[in-house]
Amino acid sequence: MANRPLTLSLLLALPLAACAVGPDYHPRAASELGVPDAWSVSAEQKAREDLSQWWTRFDDPMLGSLVQRAQAANLDVAQAVVRLRQAREGLVQQRANLLPSLSASGGVSHSESLRGGTRTTTLPDGTVTSISQGGSTSYTIGGDANYQVDLFGGVRRGVENARAAYEASGFDYATVLISVEAETARNYVLARVAQAQIANARDSLGIADDNLEIAGWRVQAGLVSSVDQEQARASRAQLAATIPTLEASYNSAVSRLGVLTGQAPGALKAEMEAVKPIPKGPAEVAAGIPADTLRQRPDVRAAERNLAAASANIGVATAQLYPSLSIGGSIDSGSSALSSLFDVITGRLFGNIAQTIFDGGTRRSQVRSAEAAADGAFLAYKSTVLTSLEDIENAIVAMQTAQRREQEFAVALDAANNQALLARMQYRSGLTDFTTLNQAESSLISAKNGLVSARSDESTALIQLYQALGGGWDASTTPSVSTTSTTGGTTNGN
């Protein structure tokens, strides 16, 4: 009968443990986030393509190799994996709070008299004798069990919070991954652009050398004044001055590629030395509908999980307003001899209910603070969604304008090339002055660089669009890591 109050408390606790205070989280609809039904710019809205390996669409094996190396060795990606592992352990620790804790203990003690330690005894025949007391040894063993009953779901809300934070960390990892992939591709494009510009500058420098030589001959022949020769010399020097700047740009891009792939800045210089064209991708990309960004963009999904975590945290704070119940028990045994250690075993069972009576409004303030944090998380979620739509539309327009510029620069290059050929022939024949030739050559150089720039902008805008659409990862899964992982590898699913 002594255990009836405790048994009654446990029976009352069971139905209460099925409830959880605080709001139940529900994903927000696209309309609540301000997502429109269609893009405000001209975009291909047919079904989304599989963009998990978008770099293969540039048909450049070197680009594909660099992106794969960056995925495997980039240090920012590795740090994101470490943060994912930490979040995973946070979830494990929160889940452990749902289970009872068990502990065991054992001990042995020995006592020995250091001084004195004798007692006087009178024998039956009247003889008085002193008996020396020896040492004694005792053994104990015991166990304890404790369980915090989750009466109002505070622990379960804590698990919800940790799970959402873990999933958000997985999406953060994916965000870092696709950012590194895009940056690797952009720097590869920049390196090829610098190579093309250096080649153009060196070709133009060769022509300038010819023009300077022709001007020198004409001055020696008395056909023109030395002004033509000085103009030719100045033009040639200005062209030569552009080459070191372009070489510095090339070195910067290649060095960045080395670091992005987890290597020293100069690791890829030999591999990148061979001149190759600027990679060119498809002319169109299916952008789908705006609502697709809620599923495809990992930063959007991370923001949504952060909102879920903040919502669960309201329940954690609210549960602190209500009583807490803990139950437990212990068993103990002790003896002066191992053989009789389990002859006498004692046990104890207890329950404890605690309720804060007055705390100056601290706990209610914590609830209001958690609610404010959830409101802030929703605003951050909505902001991330709208920013992602902005990124996509800007990338679409940037790619379309770069394509139109490329077409016009192709026409300009053809005309400038013809103009420069005619001007060069006329100058050699004495039919025009050097100023006309110099202007024609300048137009040709400008057209060449303009075409290279337009092609660079088109490829860069395409990379930007792939990143903005959430390409570069498997959006059908949630990145995760196993509890035994120590190498930083990730897996899919939970």
PDB file of N, CA and C in Angstrom, residues 185-256:
ATOM      1  N   ALA A 185      33.473  27.091 -61.326  1.00  0.00           N
ATOM      2  CA  ALA A 185      33.165  27.273 -62.746  1.00  0.00           C
ATOM      3  C   ALA A 185      33.424  28.709 -63.187  1.00  0.00           C
ATOM      4  N   ARG A 186      33.045  29.691 -62.366  1.00  0.00           N
ATOM      5  CA  ARG A 186      33.272  31.098 -62.724  1.00  0.00           C
ATOM      6  C   ARG A 186      34.759  31.404 -62.887  1.00  0.00           C
ATOM      7  N   ASN A 187      35.577  30.920 -61.972  1.00  0.00           N
ATOM      8  CA  ASN A 187      37.003  31.188 -62.071  1.00  0.00           C
ATOM      9  C   ASN A 187      37.642  30.445 -63.244  1.00  0.00           C
ATOM     10  N   TYR A 188      37.095  29.294 -63.581  1.00  0.00           N
ATOM     11  CA  TYR A 188      37.577  28.603 -64.778  1.00  0.00           C
ATOM     12  C   TYR A 188      37.269  29.432 -66.028  1.00  0.00           C
ATOM     13  N   VAL A 189      36.047  29.981 -66.077  1.00  0.00           N
ATOM     14  CA  VAL A 189      35.680  30.847 -67.200  1.00  0.00           C
ATOM     15  C   VAL A 189      36.589  32.073 -67.242  1.00  0.00           C
ATOM     16  N   LEU A 190      36.835  32.680 -66.082  1.00  0.00           N
ATOM     17  CA  LEU A 190      37.699  33.863 -66.025  1.00  0.00           C
ATOM     18  C   LEU A 190      39.108  33.545 -66.515  1.00  0.00           C
ATOM     19  N   ALA A 191      39.602  32.361 -66.180  1.00  0.00           N
ATOM     20  CA  ALA A 191      40.942  31.973 -66.645  1.00  0.00           C
ATOM     21  C   ALA A 191      40.969  31.840 -68.160  1.00  0.00           C
ATOM     22  N   ARG A 192      39.939  31.230 -68.738  1.00  0.00           N
ATOM     23  CA  ARG A 192      39.894  31.077 -70.206  1.00  0.00           C
ATOM     24  C   ARG A 192      39.666  32.434 -70.876  1.00  0.00           C
ATOM     25  N   VAL A 193      38.914  33.308 -70.254  1.00  0.00           N
ATOM     26  CA  VAL A 193      38.713  34.657 -70.789  1.00  0.00           C
ATOM     27  C   VAL A 193      40.039  35.407 -70.811  1.00  0.00           C
ATOM     28  N   ALA A 194      40.793  35.312 -69.712  1.00  0.00           N
ATOM     29  CA  ALA A 194      42.096  35.986 -69.669  1.00  0.00           C
ATOM     30  C   ALA A 194      43.027  35.446 -70.735  1.00  0.00           C
ATOM     31  N   GLN A 195      42.992  34.126 -70.960  1.00  0.00           N
ATOM     32  CA  GLN A 195      43.817  33.555 -72.031  1.00  0.00           C
ATOM     33  C   GLN A 195      43.423  34.125 -73.390  1.00  0.00           C
ATOM     34  N   ALA A 196      42.118  34.230 -73.647  1.00  0.00           N
ATOM     35  CA  ALA A 196      41.645  34.773 -74.919  1.00  0.00           C
ATOM     36  C   ALA A 196      42.040  36.237 -75.066  1.00  0.00           C
ATOM     37  N   GLN A 197      41.924  36.997 -74.008  1.00  0.00           N
ATOM     38  CA  GLN A 197      42.284  38.419 -74.073  1.00  0.00           C
ATOM     39  C   GLN A 197      43.787  38.602 -74.262  1.00  0.00           C
ATOM     40  N   ILE A 198      44.569  37.753 -73.609  1.00  0.00           N
ATOM     41  CA  ILE A 198      46.030  37.822 -73.800  1.00  0.00           C
ATOM     42  C   ILE A 198      46.386  37.489 -75.241  1.00  0.00           C
ATOM     43  N   ALA A 199      45.720  36.452 -75.807  1.00  0.00           N
ATOM     44  CA  ALA A 199      45.978  36.097 -77.214  1.00  0.00           C
ATOM     45  C   ALA A 199      45.599  37.256 -78.137  1.00  0.00           C
ATOM     46  N   ASN A 200      44.453  37.905 -77.873  1.00  0.00           N
ATOM     47  CA  ASN A 200      44.051  39.066 -78.685  1.00  0.00           C
ATOM     48  C   ASN A 200      45.069  40.193 -78.570  1.00  0.00           C
ATOM     49  N   ALA A 201      45.534  40.446 -77.347  1.00  0.00           N
ATOM     50  CA  ALA A 201      46.488  41.531 -77.134  1.00  0.00           C
ATOM     51  C   ALA A 201      47.806  41.242 -77.842  1.00  0.00           C
ATOM     52  N   ARG A 202      48.245  40.002 -77.807  1.00  0.00           N
ATOM     53  CA  ARG A 202      49.508  39.661 -78.469  1.00  0.00           C
ATOM     54  C   ARG A 202      49.368  39.714 -79.988  1.00  0.00           C
ATOM     55  N   ASP A 203      48.218  39.293 -80.517  1.00  0.00           N
ATOM     56  CA  ASP A 203      47.977  39.436 -81.967  1.00  0.00           C
ATOM     57  C   ASP A 203      47.981  40.911 -82.355  1.00  0.00           C
ATOM     58  N   SER A 204      47.309  41.720 -81.570  1.00  0.00           N
ATOM     59  CA  SER A 204      47.265  43.161 -81.859  1.00  0.00           C
ATOM     60  C   SER A 204      48.643  43.792 -81.716  1.00  0.00           C
ATOM     61  N   LEU A 205      49.424  43.283 -80.760  1.00  0.00           N
ATOM     62  CA  LEU A 205      50.785  43.803 -80.592  1.00  0.00           C
ATOM     63  C   LEU A 205      51.643  43.479 -81.800  1.00  0.00           C
ATOM     64  N   GLY A 206      51.450  42.289 -82.383  1.00  0.00           N
ATOM     65  CA  GLY A 206      52.182  41.944 -83.610  1.00  0.00           C
ATOM     66  C   GLY A 206      51.840  42.879 -84.757  1.00  0.00           C
ATOM     67  N   ILE A 207      50.543  43.195 -84.872  1.00  0.00           N
ATOM     68  CA  ILE A 207      50.119  44.126 -85.926  1.00  0.00           C
ATOM     69  C   ILE A 207      50.692  45.517 -85.656  1.00  0.00           C
ATOM     70  N   ALA A 208      50.718  45.918 -84.389  1.00  0.00           N
ATOM     71  CA  ALA A 208      51.276  47.230 -84.037  1.00  0.00           C
ATOM     72  C   ALA A 208      52.760  47.303 -84.362  1.00  0.00           C
ATOM     73  N   ASP A 209      53.462  46.184 -84.178  1.00  0.00           N
ATOM     74  CA  ASP A 209      54.880  46.138 -84.550  1.00  0.00           C
ATOM     75  C   ASP A 209      55.046  46.342 -86.056  1.00  0.00           C
ATOM     76  N   ASP A 210      54.168  45.710 -86.838  1.00  0.00           N
ATOM     77  CA  ASP A 210      54.219  45.883 -88.302  1.00  0.00           C
ATOM     78  C   ASP A 210      53.936  47.339 -88.677  1.00  0.00           C
ATOM     79  N   ASN A 211      52.926  47.921 -88.022  1.00  0.00           N
ATOM     80  CA  ASN A 211      52.571  49.311 -88.330  1.00  0.00           C
ATOM     81  C   ASN A 211      53.712  50.267 -87.983  1.00  0.00           C
ATOM     82  N   LEU A 212      54.382  49.986 -86.850  1.00  0.00           N
ATOM     83  CA  LEU A 212      55.514  50.824 -86.455  1.00  0.00           C
ATOM     84  C   LEU A 212      56.646  50.717 -87.469  1.00  0.00           C
ATOM     85  N   GLU A 213      56.861  49.500 -87.962  1.00  0.00           N
ATOM     86  CA  GLU A 213      57.914  49.307 -88.956  1.00  0.00           C
ATOM     87  C   GLU A 213      57.575  50.020 -90.266  1.00  0.00           C
ATOM     88  N   ILE A 214      56.314  49.933 -90.673  1.00  0.00           N
ATOM     89  CA  ILE A 214      55.896  50.597 -91.919  1.00  0.00           C
ATOM     90  C   ILE A 214      56.012  52.111 -91.768  1.00  0.00           C
ATOM     91  N   ALA A 215      55.585  52.621 -90.612  1.00  0.00           N
ATOM     92  CA  ALA A 215      55.684  54.061 -90.376  1.00  0.00           C
ATOM     93  C   ALA A 215      57.134  54.512 -90.420  1.00  0.00           C
ATOM     94  N   GLY A 216      58.063  53.683 -89.892  1.00  0.00           N
ATOM     95  CA  GLY A 216      59.479  54.030 -89.922  1.00  0.00           C
ATOM     96  C   GLY A 216      60.010  54.092 -91.344  1.00  0.00           C
ATOM     97  N   TRP A 217      59.577  53.132 -92.174  1.00  0.00           N
ATOM     98  CA  TRP A 217      60.014  53.151 -93.577  1.00  0.00           C
ATOM     99  C   TRP A 217      59.517  54.412 -94.290  1.00  0.00           C
ATOM    100  N   ARG A 218      58.263  54.765 -94.022  1.00  0.00           N
ATOM    101  CA  ARG A 218      57.693  55.915 -94.724  1.00  0.00           C
ATOM    102  C   ARG A 218      58.350  57.227 -94.269  1.00  0.00           C
ATOM    103  N   VAL A 219      58.722  57.257 -92.959  1.00  0.00           N
ATOM    104  CA  VAL A 219      59.435  58.448 -92.480  1.00  0.00           C
ATOM    105  C   VAL A 219      60.807  58.539 -93.152  1.00  0.00           C
ATOM    106  N   GLN A 220      61.511  57.397 -93.241  1.00  0.00           N
ATOM    107  CA  GLN A 220      62.829  57.380 -93.878  1.00  0.00           C
ATOM    108  C   GLN A 220      62.744  57.751 -95.358  1.00  0.00           C
ATOM    109  N   ALA A 221      61.617  57.367 -95.981  1.00  0.00           N
ATOM    110  CA  ALA A 221      61.444  57.691 -97.408  1.00  0.00           C
ATOM    111  C   ALA A 221      60.981  59.120 -97.606  1.00  0.00           C
ATOM    112  N   GLY A 222      60.719  59.834 -96.523  1.00  0.00           N
ATOM    113  CA  GLY A 222      60.277  61.217 -96.637  1.00  0.00           C
ATOM    114  C   GLY A 222      58.841  61.357 -97.076  1.00  0.00           C
ATOM    115  N   LEU A 223      58.065  60.268 -96.948  1.00  0.00           N
ATOM    116  CA  LEU A 223      56.669  60.331 -97.383  1.00  0.00           C
ATOM    117  C   LEU A 223      55.763  60.918 -96.314  1.00  0.00           C
ATOM    118  N   VAL A 224      56.139  60.732 -95.048  1.00  0.00           N
ATOM    119  CA  VAL A 224      55.346  61.268 -93.932  1.00  0.00           C
ATOM    120  C   VAL A 224      56.304  61.861 -92.912  1.00  0.00           C
ATOM    121  N   SER A 225      55.734  62.621 -91.988  1.00  0.00           N
ATOM    122  CA  SER A 225      56.559  63.180 -90.925  1.00  0.00           C
ATOM    123  C   SER A 225      56.744  62.140 -89.825  1.00  0.00           C
ATOM    124  N   SER A 226      57.632  62.477 -88.887  1.00  0.00           N
ATOM    125  CA  SER A 226      57.885  61.555 -87.775  1.00  0.00           C
ATOM    126  C   SER A 226      56.689  61.428 -86.834  1.00  0.00           C
ATOM    127  N   VAL A 227      55.658  62.258 -87.024  1.00  0.00           N
ATOM    128  CA  VAL A 227      54.457  62.146 -86.187  1.00  0.00           C
ATOM    129  C   VAL A 227      53.842  60.758 -86.325  1.00  0.00           C
ATOM    130  N   ASP A 228      53.801  60.232 -87.540  1.00  0.00           N
ATOM    131  CA  ASP A 228      53.233  58.890 -87.755  1.00  0.00           C
ATOM    132  C   ASP A 228      54.014  57.851 -86.976  1.00  0.00           C
ATOM    133  N   GLN A 229      55.313  57.959 -86.990  1.00  0.00           N
ATOM    134  CA  GLN A 229      56.133  56.982 -86.277  1.00  0.00           C
ATOM    135  C   GLN A 229      55.911  57.058 -84.767  1.00  0.00           C
ATOM    136  N   GLU A 230      55.779  58.287 -84.234  1.00  0.00           N
ATOM    137  CA  GLU A 230      55.556  58.433 -82.802  1.00  0.00           C
ATOM    138  C   GLU A 230      54.166  57.943 -82.398  1.00  0.00           C
ATOM    139  N   GLN A 231      53.179  58.185 -83.264  1.00  0.00           N
ATOM    140  CA  GLN A 231      51.833  57.653 -82.989  1.00  0.00           C
ATOM    141  C   GLN A 231      51.855  56.128 -82.954  1.00  0.00           C
ATOM    142  N   ALA A 232      52.585  55.555 -83.918  1.00  0.00           N
ATOM    143  CA  ALA A 232      52.672  54.095 -83.972  1.00  0.00           C
ATOM    144  C   ALA A 232      53.392  53.555 -82.740  1.00  0.00           C
ATOM    145  N   ARG A 233      54.433  54.249 -82.300  1.00  0.00           N
ATOM    146  CA  ARG A 233      55.182  53.804 -81.123  1.00  0.00           C
ATOM    147  C   ARG A 233      54.328  53.902 -79.858  1.00  0.00           C
ATOM    148  N   ALA A 234      53.583  54.998 -79.725  1.00  0.00           N
ATOM    149  CA  ALA A 234      52.710  55.168 -78.561  1.00  0.00           C
ATOM    150  C   ALA A 234      51.606  54.118 -78.549  1.00  0.00           C
ATOM    151  N   SER A 235      51.025  53.863 -79.726  1.00  0.00           N
ATOM    152  CA  SER A 235      49.955  52.860 -79.807  1.00  0.00           C
ATOM    153  C   SER A 235      50.473  51.485 -79.438  1.00  0.00           C
ATOM    154  N   ARG A 236      51.677  51.166 -79.916  1.00  0.00           N
ATOM    155  CA  ARG A 236      52.261  49.855 -79.624  1.00  0.00           C
ATOM    156  C   ARG A 236      52.537  49.699 -78.125  1.00  0.00           C
ATOM    157  N   ALA A 237      53.051  50.757 -77.487  1.00  0.00           N
ATOM    158  CA  ALA A 237      53.356  50.705 -76.053  1.00  0.00           C
ATOM    159  C   ALA A 237      52.089  50.555 -75.221  1.00  0.00           C
ATOM    160  N   GLN A 238      51.017  51.235 -75.621  1.00  0.00           N
ATOM    161  CA  GLN A 238      49.759  51.125 -74.888  1.00  0.00           C
ATOM    162  C   GLN A 238      49.203  49.706 -74.964  1.00  0.00           C
ATOM    163  N   LEU A 239      49.327  49.082 -76.101  1.00  0.00           N
ATOM    164  CA  LEU A 239      48.893  47.690 -76.231  1.00  0.00           C
ATOM    165  C   LEU A 239      49.730  46.771 -75.351  1.00  0.00           C
ATOM    166  N   ALA A 240      51.035  46.968 -75.375  1.00  0.00           N
ATOM    167  CA  ALA A 240      51.927  46.128 -74.583  1.00  0.00           C
ATOM    168  C   ALA A 240      51.634  46.277 -73.087  1.00  0.00           C
ATOM    169  N   ALA A 241      51.199  47.483 -72.675  1.00  0.00           N
ATOM    170  CA  ALA A 241      50.937  47.731 -71.263  1.00  0.00           C
ATOM    171  C   ALA A 241      49.723  46.961 -70.758  1.00  0.00           C
ATOM    172  N   THR A 242      48.819  46.565 -71.652  1.00  0.00           N
ATOM    173  CA  THR A 242      47.629  45.829 -71.209  1.00  0.00           C
ATOM    174  C   THR A 242      47.939  44.370 -70.886  1.00  0.00           C
ATOM    175  N   ILE A 243      48.997  43.825 -71.449  1.00  0.00           N
ATOM    176  CA  ILE A 243      49.282  42.397 -71.293  1.00  0.00           C
ATOM    177  C   ILE A 243      49.609  42.028 -69.842  1.00  0.00           C
ATOM    178  N   PRO A 244      50.469  42.771 -69.115  1.00  0.00           N
ATOM    179  CA  PRO A 244      50.729  42.396 -67.711  1.00  0.00           C
ATOM    180  C   PRO A 244      49.468  42.365 -66.844  1.00  0.00           C
ATOM    181  N   THR A 245      48.539  43.298 -67.084  1.00  0.00           N
ATOM    182  CA  THR A 245      47.286  43.303 -66.316  1.00  0.00           C
ATOM    183  C   THR A 245      46.473  42.044 -66.598  1.00  0.00           C
ATOM    184  N   LEU A 246      46.427  41.656 -67.870  1.00  0.00           N
ATOM    185  CA  LEU A 246      45.692  40.444 -68.235  1.00  0.00           C
ATOM    186  C   LEU A 246      46.364  39.204 -67.662  1.00  0.00           C
ATOM    187  N   GLU A 247      47.684  39.189 -67.645  1.00  0.00           N
ATOM    188  CA  GLU A 247      48.414  38.048 -67.074  1.00  0.00           C
ATOM    189  C   GLU A 247      48.155  37.952 -65.564  1.00  0.00           C
ATOM    190  N   ALA A 248      48.053  39.114 -64.911  1.00  0.00           N
ATOM    191  CA  ALA A 248      47.736  39.104 -63.479  1.00  0.00           C
ATOM    192  C   ALA A 248      46.332  38.560 -63.241  1.00  0.00           C
ATOM    193  N   SER A 249      45.374  38.909 -64.105  1.00  0.00           N
ATOM    194  CA  SER A 249      44.007  38.397 -63.979  1.00  0.00           C
ATOM    195  C   SER A 249      43.982  36.881 -64.165  1.00  0.00           C
ATOM    196  N   TYR A 250      44.766  36.406 -65.142  1.00  0.00           N
ATOM    197  CA  TYR A 250      44.843  34.966 -65.387  1.00  0.00           C
ATOM    198  C   TYR A 250      45.429  34.245 -64.172  1.00  0.00           C
ATOM    199  N   ASN A 251      46.498  34.794 -63.634  1.00  0.00           N
ATOM    200  CA  ASN A 251      47.141  34.173 -62.474  1.00  0.00           C
ATOM    201  C   ASN A 251      46.190  34.143 -61.279  1.00  0.00           C
ATOM    202  N   SER A 252      45.446  35.222 -61.089  1.00  0.00           N
ATOM    203  CA  SER A 252      44.501  35.284 -59.977  1.00  0.00           C
ATOM    204  C   SER A 252      43.437  34.205 -60.096  1.00  0.00           C
ATOM    205  N   ALA A 253      42.884  34.017 -61.300  1.00  0.00           N
ATOM    206  CA  ALA A 253      41.835  33.013 -61.501  1.00  0.00           C
ATOM    207  C   ALA A 253      42.369  31.604 -61.285  1.00  0.00           C
ATOM    208  N   VAL A 254      43.568  31.314 -61.815  1.00  0.00           N
ATOM    209  CA  VAL A 254      44.142  29.971 -61.670  1.00  0.00           C
ATOM    210  C   VAL A 254      44.520  29.702 -60.215  1.00  0.00           C
ATOM    211  N   SER A 255      45.042  30.730 -59.530  1.00  0.00           N
ATOM    212  CA  SER A 255      45.377  30.561 -58.114  1.00  0.00           C
ATOM    213  C   SER A 255      44.126  30.284 -57.296  1.00  0.00           C
ATOM    214  N   ARG A 256      43.051  30.977 -57.628  1.00  0.00           N
ATOM    215  CA  ARG A 256      41.791  30.758 -56.918  1.00  0.00           C
ATOM    216  C   ARG A 256      41.281  29.335 -57.151  1.00  0.00           C
TER     217      ARG A 256
END
